CSV table of C-alpha atoms and ligand atoms in Angstrom, one decimal:
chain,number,residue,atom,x,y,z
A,1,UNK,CA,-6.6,-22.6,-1.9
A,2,UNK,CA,-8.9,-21.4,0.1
A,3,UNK,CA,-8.4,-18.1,1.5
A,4,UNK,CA,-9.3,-16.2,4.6
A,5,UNK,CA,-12.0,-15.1,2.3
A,6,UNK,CA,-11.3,-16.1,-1.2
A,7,UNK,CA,-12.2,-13.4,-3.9
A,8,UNK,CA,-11.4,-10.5,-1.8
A,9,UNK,CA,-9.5,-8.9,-4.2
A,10,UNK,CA,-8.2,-10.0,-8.3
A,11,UNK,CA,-4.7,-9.8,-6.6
A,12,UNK,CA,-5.2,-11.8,-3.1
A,13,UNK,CA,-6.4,-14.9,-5.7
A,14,UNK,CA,-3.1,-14.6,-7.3
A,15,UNK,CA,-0.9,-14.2,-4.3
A,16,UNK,CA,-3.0,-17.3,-2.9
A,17,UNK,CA,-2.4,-19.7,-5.7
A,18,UNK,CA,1.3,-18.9,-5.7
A,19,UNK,CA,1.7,-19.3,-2.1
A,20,UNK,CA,0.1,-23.1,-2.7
A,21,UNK,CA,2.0,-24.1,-5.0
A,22,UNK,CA,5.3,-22.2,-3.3
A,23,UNK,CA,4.6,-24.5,-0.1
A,24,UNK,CA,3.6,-27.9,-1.7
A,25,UNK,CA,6.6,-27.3,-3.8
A,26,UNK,CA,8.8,-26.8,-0.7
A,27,UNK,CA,6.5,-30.0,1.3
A,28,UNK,CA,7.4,-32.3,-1.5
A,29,UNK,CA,10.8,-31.2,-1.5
A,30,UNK,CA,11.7,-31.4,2.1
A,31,UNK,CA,9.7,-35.2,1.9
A,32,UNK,CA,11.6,-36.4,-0.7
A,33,UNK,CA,15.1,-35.2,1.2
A,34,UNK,CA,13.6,-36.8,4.4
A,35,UNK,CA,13.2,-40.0,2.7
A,36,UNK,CA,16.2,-40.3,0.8
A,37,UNK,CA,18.3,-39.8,4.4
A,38,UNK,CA,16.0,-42.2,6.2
A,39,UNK,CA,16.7,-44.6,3.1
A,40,UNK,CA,20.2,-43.9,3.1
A,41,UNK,CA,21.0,-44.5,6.8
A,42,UNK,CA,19.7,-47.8,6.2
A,43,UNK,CA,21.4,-48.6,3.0
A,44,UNK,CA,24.7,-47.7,4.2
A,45,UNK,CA,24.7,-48.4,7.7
A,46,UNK,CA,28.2,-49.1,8.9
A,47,UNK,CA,27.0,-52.9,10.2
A,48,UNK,CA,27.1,-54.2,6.8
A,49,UNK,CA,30.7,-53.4,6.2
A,50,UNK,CA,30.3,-52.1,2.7
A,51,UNK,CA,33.6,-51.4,0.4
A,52,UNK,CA,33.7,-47.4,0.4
A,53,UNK,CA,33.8,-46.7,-3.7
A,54,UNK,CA,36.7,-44.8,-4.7
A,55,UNK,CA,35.9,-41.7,-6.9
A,56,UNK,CA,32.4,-42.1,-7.7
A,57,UNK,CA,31.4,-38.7,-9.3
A,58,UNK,CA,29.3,-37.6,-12.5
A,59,UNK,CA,29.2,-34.1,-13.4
A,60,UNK,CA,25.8,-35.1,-15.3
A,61,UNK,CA,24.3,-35.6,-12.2
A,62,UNK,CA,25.2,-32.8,-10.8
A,63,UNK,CA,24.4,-30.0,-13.5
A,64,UNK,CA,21.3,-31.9,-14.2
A,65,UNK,CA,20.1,-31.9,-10.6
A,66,UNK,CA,21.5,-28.0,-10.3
A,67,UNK,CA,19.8,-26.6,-13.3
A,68,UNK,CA,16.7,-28.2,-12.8
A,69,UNK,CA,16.5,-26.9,-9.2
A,70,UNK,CA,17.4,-23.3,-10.1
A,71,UNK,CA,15.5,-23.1,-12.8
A,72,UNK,CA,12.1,-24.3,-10.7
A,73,UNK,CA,13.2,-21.9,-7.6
A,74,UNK,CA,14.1,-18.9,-10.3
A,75,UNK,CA,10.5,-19.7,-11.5
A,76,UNK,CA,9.0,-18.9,-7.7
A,77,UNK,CA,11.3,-15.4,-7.8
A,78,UNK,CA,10.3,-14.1,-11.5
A,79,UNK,CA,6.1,-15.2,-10.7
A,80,UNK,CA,6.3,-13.7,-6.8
A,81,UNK,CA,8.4,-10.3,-8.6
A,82,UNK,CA,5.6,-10.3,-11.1
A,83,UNK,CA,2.7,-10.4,-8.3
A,84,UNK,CA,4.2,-7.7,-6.4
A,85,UNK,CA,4.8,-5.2,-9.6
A,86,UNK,CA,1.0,-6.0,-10.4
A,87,UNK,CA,0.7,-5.1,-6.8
A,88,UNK,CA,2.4,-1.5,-6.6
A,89,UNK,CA,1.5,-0.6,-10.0
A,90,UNK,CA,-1.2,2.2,-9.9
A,91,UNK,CA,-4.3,1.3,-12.0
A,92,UNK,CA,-4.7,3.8,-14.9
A,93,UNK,CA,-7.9,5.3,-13.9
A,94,UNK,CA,-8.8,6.1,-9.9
A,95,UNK,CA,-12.5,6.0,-8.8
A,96,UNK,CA,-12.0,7.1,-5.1
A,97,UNK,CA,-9.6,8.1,-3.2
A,98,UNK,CA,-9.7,8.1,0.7
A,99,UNK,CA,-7.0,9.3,3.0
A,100,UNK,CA,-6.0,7.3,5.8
A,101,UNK,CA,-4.9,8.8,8.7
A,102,UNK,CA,-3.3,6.7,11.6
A,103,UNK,CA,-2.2,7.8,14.9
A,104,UNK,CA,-2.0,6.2,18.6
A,105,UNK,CA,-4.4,4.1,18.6
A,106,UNK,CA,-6.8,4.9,16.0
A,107,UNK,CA,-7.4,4.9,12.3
A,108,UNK,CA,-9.7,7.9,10.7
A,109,UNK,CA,-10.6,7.6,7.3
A,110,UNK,CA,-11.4,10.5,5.3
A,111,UNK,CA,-13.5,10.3,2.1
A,112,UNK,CA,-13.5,12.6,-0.8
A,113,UNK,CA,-16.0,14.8,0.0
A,114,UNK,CA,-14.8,15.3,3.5
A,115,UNK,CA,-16.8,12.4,5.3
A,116,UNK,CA,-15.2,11.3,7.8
A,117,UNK,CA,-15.2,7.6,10.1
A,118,UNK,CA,-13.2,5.8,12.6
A,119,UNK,CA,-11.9,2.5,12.6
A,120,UNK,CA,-14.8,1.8,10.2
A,121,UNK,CA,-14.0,1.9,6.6
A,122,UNK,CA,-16.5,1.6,4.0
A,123,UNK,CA,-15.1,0.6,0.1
A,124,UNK,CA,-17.3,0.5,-3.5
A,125,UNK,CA,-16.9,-2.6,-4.6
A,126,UNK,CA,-15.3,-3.2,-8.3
A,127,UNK,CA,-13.6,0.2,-8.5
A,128,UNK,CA,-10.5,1.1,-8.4
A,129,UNK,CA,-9.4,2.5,-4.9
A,130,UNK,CA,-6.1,4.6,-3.6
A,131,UNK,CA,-5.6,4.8,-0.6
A,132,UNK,CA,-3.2,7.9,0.4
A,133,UNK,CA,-1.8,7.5,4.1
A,134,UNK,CA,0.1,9.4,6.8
A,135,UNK,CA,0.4,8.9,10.5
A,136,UNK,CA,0.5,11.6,12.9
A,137,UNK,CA,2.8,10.5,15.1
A,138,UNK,CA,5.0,7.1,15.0
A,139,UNK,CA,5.2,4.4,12.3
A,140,UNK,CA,1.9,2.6,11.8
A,141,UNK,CA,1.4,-0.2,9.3
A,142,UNK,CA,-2.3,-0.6,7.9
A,143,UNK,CA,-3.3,-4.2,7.0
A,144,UNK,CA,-5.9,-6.2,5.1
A,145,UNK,CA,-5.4,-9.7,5.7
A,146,UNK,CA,-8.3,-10.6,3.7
A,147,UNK,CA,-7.1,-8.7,0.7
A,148,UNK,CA,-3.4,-9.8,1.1
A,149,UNK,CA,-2.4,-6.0,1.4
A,150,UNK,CA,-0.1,-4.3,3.7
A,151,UNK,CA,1.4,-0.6,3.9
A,152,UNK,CA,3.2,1.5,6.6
A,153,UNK,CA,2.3,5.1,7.4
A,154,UNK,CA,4.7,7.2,8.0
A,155,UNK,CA,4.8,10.4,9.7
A,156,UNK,CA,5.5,13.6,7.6
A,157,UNK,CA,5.5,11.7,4.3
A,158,UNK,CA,2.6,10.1,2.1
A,159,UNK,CA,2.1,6.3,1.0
A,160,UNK,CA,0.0,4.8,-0.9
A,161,UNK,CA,-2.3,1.5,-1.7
A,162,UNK,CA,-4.6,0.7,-4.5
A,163,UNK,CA,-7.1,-1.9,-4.1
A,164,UNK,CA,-10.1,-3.4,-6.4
A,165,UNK,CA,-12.1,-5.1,-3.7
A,166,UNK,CA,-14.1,-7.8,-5.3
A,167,UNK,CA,-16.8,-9.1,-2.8
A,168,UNK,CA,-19.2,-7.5,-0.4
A,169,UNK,CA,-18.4,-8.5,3.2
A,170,UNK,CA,-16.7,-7.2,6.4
A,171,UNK,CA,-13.2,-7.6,6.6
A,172,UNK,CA,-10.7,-7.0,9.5
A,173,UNK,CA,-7.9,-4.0,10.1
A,174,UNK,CA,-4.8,-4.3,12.0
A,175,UNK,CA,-1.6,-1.9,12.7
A,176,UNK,CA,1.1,-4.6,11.9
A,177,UNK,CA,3.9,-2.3,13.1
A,178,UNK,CA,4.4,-2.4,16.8
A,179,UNK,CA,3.1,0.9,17.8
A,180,UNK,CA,3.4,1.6,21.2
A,181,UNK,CA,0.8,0.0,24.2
A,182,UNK,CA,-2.5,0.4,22.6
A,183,UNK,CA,-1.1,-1.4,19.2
A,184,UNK,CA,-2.8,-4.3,20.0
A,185,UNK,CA,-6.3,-2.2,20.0
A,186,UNK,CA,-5.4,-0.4,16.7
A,187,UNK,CA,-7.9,-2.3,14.6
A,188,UNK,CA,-10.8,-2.1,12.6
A,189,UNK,CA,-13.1,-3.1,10.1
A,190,UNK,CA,-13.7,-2.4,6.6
A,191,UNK,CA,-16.8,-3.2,4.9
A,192,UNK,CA,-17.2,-3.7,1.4
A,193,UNK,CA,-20.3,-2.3,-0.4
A,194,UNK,CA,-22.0,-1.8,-3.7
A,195,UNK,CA,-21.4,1.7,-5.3
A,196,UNK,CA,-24.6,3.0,-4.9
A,197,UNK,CA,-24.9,2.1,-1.2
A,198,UNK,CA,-21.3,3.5,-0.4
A,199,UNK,CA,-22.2,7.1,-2.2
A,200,UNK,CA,-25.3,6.9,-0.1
A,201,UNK,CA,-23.3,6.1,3.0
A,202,UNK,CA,-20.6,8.8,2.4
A,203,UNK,CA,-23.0,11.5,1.5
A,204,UNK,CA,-21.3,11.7,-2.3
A,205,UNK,CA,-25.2,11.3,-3.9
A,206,UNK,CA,-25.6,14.7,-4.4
A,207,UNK,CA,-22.8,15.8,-6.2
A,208,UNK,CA,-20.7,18.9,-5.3
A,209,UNK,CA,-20.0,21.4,-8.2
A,210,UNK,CA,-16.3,22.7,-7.2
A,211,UNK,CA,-14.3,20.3,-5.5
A,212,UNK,CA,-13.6,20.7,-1.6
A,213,UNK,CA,-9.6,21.5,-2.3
A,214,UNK,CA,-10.3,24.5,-4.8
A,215,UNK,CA,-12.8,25.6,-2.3
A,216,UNK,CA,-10.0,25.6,0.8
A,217,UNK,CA,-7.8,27.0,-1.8
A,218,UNK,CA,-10.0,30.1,-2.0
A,219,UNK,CA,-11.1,30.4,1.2
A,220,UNK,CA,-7.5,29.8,3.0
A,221,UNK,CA,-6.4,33.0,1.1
A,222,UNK,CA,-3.9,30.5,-0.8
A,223,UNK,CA,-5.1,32.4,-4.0
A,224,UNK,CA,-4.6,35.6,-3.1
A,225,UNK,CA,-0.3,35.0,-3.7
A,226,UNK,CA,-0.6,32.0,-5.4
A,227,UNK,CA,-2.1,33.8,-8.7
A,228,UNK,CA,-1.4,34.3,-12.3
A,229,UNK,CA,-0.1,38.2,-11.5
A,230,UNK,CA,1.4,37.7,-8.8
A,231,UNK,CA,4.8,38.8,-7.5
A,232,UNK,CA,5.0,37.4,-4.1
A,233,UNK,CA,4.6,33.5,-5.1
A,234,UNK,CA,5.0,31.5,-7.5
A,235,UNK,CA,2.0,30.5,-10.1
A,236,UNK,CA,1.5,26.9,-9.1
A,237,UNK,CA,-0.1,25.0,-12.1
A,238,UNK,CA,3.3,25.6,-13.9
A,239,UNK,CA,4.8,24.6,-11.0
A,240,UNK,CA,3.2,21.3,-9.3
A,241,UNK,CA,3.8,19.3,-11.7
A,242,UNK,CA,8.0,18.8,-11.0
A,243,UNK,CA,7.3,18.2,-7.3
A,244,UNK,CA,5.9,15.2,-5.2
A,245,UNK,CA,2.4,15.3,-3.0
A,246,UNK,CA,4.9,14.8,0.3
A,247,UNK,CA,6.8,18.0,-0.7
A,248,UNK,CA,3.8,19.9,-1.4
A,249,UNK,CA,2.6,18.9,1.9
A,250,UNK,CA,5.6,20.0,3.5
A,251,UNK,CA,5.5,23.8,1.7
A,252,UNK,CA,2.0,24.0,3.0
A,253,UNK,CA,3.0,22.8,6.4
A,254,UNK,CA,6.3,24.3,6.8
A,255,UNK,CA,7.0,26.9,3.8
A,256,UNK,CA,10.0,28.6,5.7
A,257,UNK,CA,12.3,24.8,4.5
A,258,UNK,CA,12.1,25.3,0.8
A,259,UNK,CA,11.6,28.8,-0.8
A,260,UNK,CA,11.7,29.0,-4.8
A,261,UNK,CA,14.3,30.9,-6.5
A,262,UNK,CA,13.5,34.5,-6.7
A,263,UNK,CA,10.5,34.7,-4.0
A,264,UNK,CA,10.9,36.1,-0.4
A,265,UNK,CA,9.9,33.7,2.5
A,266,UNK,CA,7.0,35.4,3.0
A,267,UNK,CA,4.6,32.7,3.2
A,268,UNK,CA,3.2,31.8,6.8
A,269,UNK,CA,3.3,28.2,7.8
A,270,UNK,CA,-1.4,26.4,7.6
A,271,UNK,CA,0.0,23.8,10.5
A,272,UNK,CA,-2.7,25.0,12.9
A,273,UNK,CA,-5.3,25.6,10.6
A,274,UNK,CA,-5.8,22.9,8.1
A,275,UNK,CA,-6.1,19.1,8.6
A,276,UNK,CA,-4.2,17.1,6.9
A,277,UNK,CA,-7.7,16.1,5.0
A,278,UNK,CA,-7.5,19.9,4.0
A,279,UNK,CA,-4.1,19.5,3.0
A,280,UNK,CA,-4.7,16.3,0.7
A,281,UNK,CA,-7.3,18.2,-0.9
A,282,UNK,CA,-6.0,21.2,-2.0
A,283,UNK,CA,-2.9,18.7,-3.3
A,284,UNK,CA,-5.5,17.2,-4.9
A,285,UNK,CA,-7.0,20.2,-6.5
A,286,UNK,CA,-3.4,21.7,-7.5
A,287,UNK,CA,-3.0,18.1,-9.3
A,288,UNK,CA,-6.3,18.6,-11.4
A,289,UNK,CA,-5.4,22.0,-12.4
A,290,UNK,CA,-1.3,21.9,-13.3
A,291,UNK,CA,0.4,22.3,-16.4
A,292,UNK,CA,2.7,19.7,-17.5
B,301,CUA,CU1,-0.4,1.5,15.1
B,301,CUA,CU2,0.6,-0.6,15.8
């Protein structure tokens, strides 16, 4: 079949040759049911007085036809649930990963370094990508028509896509989840590049010795409680590991909602001073360092 733009993404080939044989399936189908009627009408039409037949029936038939049927349709279910577990399943190794940020009407894009760009996303092609999304204020839904990929954001909570783009191109973004007046504007465009080019682009040539979360981790003061000796907070590489990014985020954001067992509430809420690329990164950095 050929796509939007064919080759996009490993995945959006897939999802493309199942949706061709899905609909040709279903065409054939609905012609052969068309036919048989229009076939039928003539057949038995009531001006040629046929003798109704008494009892006509044959199971055969109608397991036969059944079966056949359910197994071909079941087929469709199993290969579609197989597409969209290849789909959601993370790859083992992540290259890069960006945080999308969407809010009324724009999308922002933050690299791993801290580069930042809007409603212009730049991708490495043939590496493995997460993307790691939150909206700032209402329901947003980032999609890649070309690559066959589509994800809300949601406010207050992380979600996430992985992608493998496989072709250098531009590509269209859209907010498929109505959004409020300006939806229709909330778009954008993505271009794919090769790696070299997109480090070059981003700034990430020259490569940073400490990552950008351990360094926000130090110089928020996050260190001075959050400490092997310390009394006041808990030590956080033994205890990451048990809780999700979206509740980390939330401690950071609002530490007053959860305290741990044992610690005072003592900790004062980072809402107005880091961004929620600040946030991701010291998530980030917490991840790299915890015990499990
Ligand atoms: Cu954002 Cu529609």
């Amino acid at each position: 079949m050929k796509g939007l733009y064919p080759g996009t993404t490993i995945a959006a080939n897939h999802l493309d040759t199942f949706t061709l044989i899905l609909t040709l399936t279903c065409s054939l189908v609905t012609v052969g049911i068309v036919i048989t009627t229009i076939y039928f009408c003539y057949k038995f039409h009531a001006s040629k007085k046929l003798q109704h037949p008494e009892n006509f029936q044959s199971t055969k038939i109608e397991v036969l036809w059944t079966s056949i049927t359910l197994i071909i349709f079941m087929s469709f279910f199993t290969w579609a649930t197989y597409l969209y577990k290849v789909q959601i399943t993370p790859p083992k190794k992540v290259d890069y990963e960006i945080l999308v940020y969407g809010k009324r009407w724009m999308w922002k894009f933050y690299h791993q370094n801290g580069f930042a760009e809007v409603n212009h996303l730049h991708l490495p092609k043939n590496k493995n990508i997460r993307l790691t999304m939150i909206s700032k204020d209402v329901i947003h839904s980032f999609f890649l028509p070309d690559f066959r990929l589509k994800q809300d954001l949601l406010p207050e909570t992380y979600t996430y896509l992985h992608l493998r783009p496989a072709k250098n191109g531009k590509y269209r973004i859209y907010c498929a989840e109505y959004c409020g007046s300006y939806h229709a504007k909330m778009t954008g465009i993505t271009t794919v590049m090769n790696e070299t080019d997109y480090l070059a682009h981003t700034g990430m040539l020259q490569k940073q010795t400490t990552s950008r979360g351990h360094d926000l981790f130090i110089k928020s003061g996050c260190i001075s409680c959050h400490n092997n000796e310390s009394q006041t907070a808990p030590f956080l590489p033994h205890y990451t590991a048990k809780r999700t990014d979206a509740f980390l985020r939330r401690s950071i954001l609002y530490p007053k909602e959860y305290v741990e067992k044992g610690f005072e509430p003592v900790m004062p809420s980072f809402k107005e001073i880091l961004s929620e690329k600040d946030i991701k990164d010291i998530i980030d950095y917490l991840r790299a360092t915890e015990v499990k």
